[in-house]
Amino acid sequence: MSIIFVGCQLQYNIFTPTSFLLNISAAMNDYQQIRNEQIDVTPFQQLEQCQIGPHGNRLFRLIGQPGQLKIGYQAEVELQSAAVDSNNVNESSYSSLPPEVLIFLNPSRYCESDKLNRFAMEEFGSLLPGYSRVTAICNWTFDYLTYTPGSTGPTTTACDVLLQRTGVCRDYAHVAISLCRAMGIPARYVAGYAVHLQPPDFHGFFEAYLDGRWFLFDATRMAPVGGFVRIGTGRDAADVAFATMVGAADCFEMCVWANDSDSFNGGPGSDDVRSGLSSA
Amino acid sequence: MSIIFVGCQLQYNIFTPTSFLLNISAAMNDYQQIRNEQIDVTPFQQLEQCQIGPHGNRLFRLIGQPGQLKIGYQAEVELQSAAVDSNNVNESSYSSLPPEVLIFLNPSRYCESDKLNRFAMEEFGSLLPGYSRVTAICNWTFDYLTYTPGSTGPTTTACDVLLQRTGVCRDYAHVAISLCRAMGIPARYVAGYAVHLQPPDFHGFFEAYLDGRWFLFDATRMAPVGGFVRIGTGRDAADVAFATMVGAADCFEMCVWANDSDSFNGGPGSDDVRSGLSSA
Amino acid sequence: MSIIFVGCQLQYNIFTPTSFLLNISAAMNDYQQIRNEQIDVTPFQQLEQCQIGPHGNRLFRLIGQPGQLKIGYQAEVELQSAAVDSNNVNESSYSSLPPEVLIFLNPSRYCESDKLNRFAMEEFGSLLPGYSRVTAICNWTFDYLTYTPGSTGPTTTACDVLLQRTGVCRDYAHVAISLCRAMGIPARYVAGYAVHLQPPDFHGFFEAYLDGRWFLFDATRMAPVGGFVRIGTGRDAADVAFATMVGAADCFEMCVWANDSDSFNGGPGSDDVRSGLSSA
Amino acid sequence: MSIIFVGCQLQYNIFTPTSFLLNISAAMNDYQQIRNEQIDVTPFQQLEQCQIGPHGNRLFRLIGQPGQLKIGYQAEVELQSAAVDSNNVNESSYSSLPPEVLIFLNPSRYCESDKLNRFAMEEFGSLLPGYSRVTAICNWTFDYLTYTPGSTGPTTTACDVLLQRTGVCRDYAHVAISLCRAMGIPARYVAGYAVHLQPPDFHGFFEAYLDGRWFLFDATRMAPVGGFVRIGTGRDAADVAFATMVGAADCFEMCVWANDSDSFNGGPGSDDVRSGLSSA
């Protein structure tokens, strides 16, 4: 069990009344207990909370009026980290997959697994099934790609990335998810906070379904999996954008932080643990 | 209210033990009552029924052993057809959309709405919002494309189709869905049976979310919307394949039928209402 | 007959010895006479002049050493403008096309005409063949797209642009070329200088082969065709990049100008006729 | 020096007057001497011979009238096979490439080398430059892909093939060409006849420019390079289709043969050396 302090601060210039859907709050599930959660909007308004899907995604919706808008979020998250004995984790047979898991075998917008069946089989078909094969997919993705901020954009897909061989966290996740699905392993995208991520930002990682449950993986090796705090779960990044806006608004400041109790020295406002950064 | 008799018969040669996920049974929901449903598998085995997602999709799963496999399905479906006064159906504002509807604004594997924002705005941005705008999208799709069996395949997307300007029912639905989403109108794919479809086959159509509920549309004009029997609902065709197989098997015969009480003269075995056809 | 004063000035920071292939000098052909041409490289070195292909492309090649490199080009170009009676210009039949023109019917990297046969036929197949049909393709392209600097990049193709509906001059040319070829009209890309272009830059336009000769067109309407000075001709923009570098160098300044005798008040160094700009 | 007997027979049903451009005759160049060449068209008509480009491509053009059309070609080709000491063949530096070779560094319709710079550098950047590096590209392509007739079509590109990992000879050539160009090695497509090809068909291979001349390679390993008879040379397969038709006609029979003097027992009409086959 560990405690992670997460949060973000977003500032917008709004030009016309704009609907915001914010996907920044830690999900509530068996592995994450949320304490002391706080969300502040300036100027003040009541937020609508939306629960989407069966994965505990908790979104906030608001309508911003022309002018500036500041959104601050912080929470203390207690993580239950289940120790994994990866040696004994097998892949589930197709016929044993729970019905609700089956959709995570389907291709999605940024994960064209339907085009990669042979690719995946050639690279990973001869490996022993199980947790170690997903680890092999992560290792392969890490070796194959070069982490390159700015090299991809919002419409970049796993197939694009396999050709250009550069990307950011979201692209690493899309590649690994696509290869898993092409191998018959259900996989899904997870957006969240990550302790020790440099530079701090929202992070994208993924889960594979093995032996009757979901396991967390990160092909980027940029942060320890044990320090991930889930915001939302979806088929790919299309489902868990941190902010969706309908209207006219620009983000001019964005800070994200995630600290475990060891590294934590402050919180929002404490310069040593926060960093301003722009994010795609 | 009308009664539709639907069914299909599928025959496979199986080479190795093969898992089948069958998406052929009529969905159960407020608009569809199922009566006298029957599914037969030869050689006999017990089927596992899977309910996937919140849309009433009812799938069957089985493991076929090497040899031949015959699957027959039939049902009598009572349709509640709600009369639509399309003049008074508006688009829902983004901030009023129910949370569970929001994912149907996201791009999906075959509906790259994120690449078509300007395309949609240029073509439909000046039209009055509402049911009539979705009708305009259907009309545009119908005029823009030429229905051409064999011109597309399982990996063809809405963007591909917008360039090549040919497709089949699934492609028409993908184009219309993509343009709706790009306009901010939630849209989703529906697979089903369709009365009067020539040649008979499974059909793909779509739903748009307007004024607080889902409305059925079909850009192909190949069959009356009032005679559609829903099998399954998903983001696009990736979610509702009629048969998914893991193993080694070939389909060598496929018959599909859908008849309203007026045209119905028989059922499976009655030559005048059934047609053998191959389907992608 | 008119006189155009053209030129450019390019400045680079060079980090390792770098080969430059420069495609900035006005082509020599029956319609363009070059006078008082001057190319200066600082620090001084001898340039190698390369003639590529049968279209009069004149390239310069040099190897830049680490440090700064300044390249200045200027020329006085006498243009023979043939008056076109567009009413009497027909399309050439396939069997009458000169052999050397046939390659300009083939698809190329940024002009996937092989994917657009039906698209072109649907839009332009019912129009009368001839010069007026190419004009219709230009008008359609102009109406269909929105000129948007920065909206496309070096790998963007005509098909990409037909979907996103934005682009710059090179993209307008690629779309029009693709549609011409798909209609059976040979078409090729022309890079050059253009009088009255705002902001001044190298320009991309195109030629269509009609009635036994090539005619110049520009779907952007950004500058008068009569003020175009050709630098190079190719299948698409891949063939006529103004600078190709092998090594490590950054362009930190680029000026381009083109003035007819009426507007000409100076030359390089005269502020009123030059503009610094960055170009992709 | 060796003698190869090549030929083909094509039969068409023609529905409307149709222009044919045939690219089936062996090229004439320093390495190929043509003897006893014969081309027969039934019903008889005079053919127009077209020389396209600087590479010795010799095309025939004719207009077929409605009805059947039979085209027969045969020739005896004397090949000068230059022995290659591959150990001493280096890559040419960019600045030393002859101007007319430079275009074969540019990306083309089916060889998107501009998208594969990093891909090529990651796979081949650490190898010693020279003939052996192109051999390594061929070996890699051979290992990476699975030869699968019917898996690709006329619009399939090198990038598509790198993802799906199947293809036919044309695709193998496109992949190898793209990777060469991305490494700075000029490369071009060659269509021709190939001795010992099974099943017999037109073949696609490629040339790379090294040390001042073009060298022939074939990544498919399906036939000995020493038995290749060149028909045409181009940027990629778009430039050397064996038959281009404008009109309405169907090919209903196609035979291709290529035999060296050892295996030669007959010619057209001799069953043991000819095979009927359909070709994309």
mmCIF file of C-alpha atoms in Angstrom, chain C residues 106 124 150 179 197 236:
data_model
loop_
_atom_site.group_PDB
_atom_site.id
_atom_site.type_symbol
_atom_site.label_atom_id
_atom_site.label_comp_id
_atom_site.label_asym_id
_atom_site.label_seq_id
_atom_site.Cartn_x
_atom_site.Cartn_y
_atom_site.Cartn_z
ATOM 1 C CA ASN C 106 1.200 7.943 -63.689
ATOM 2 C CA PHE C 124 -15.743 16.250 -63.759
ATOM 3 C CA GLY C 150 0.979 25.159 -41.442
ATOM 4 C CA LEU C 179 -7.613 14.944 -60.511
ATOM 5 C CA LEU C 197 2.599 36.533 -54.148
ATOM 6 C CA ASP C 236 5.172 16.449 -57.878
#
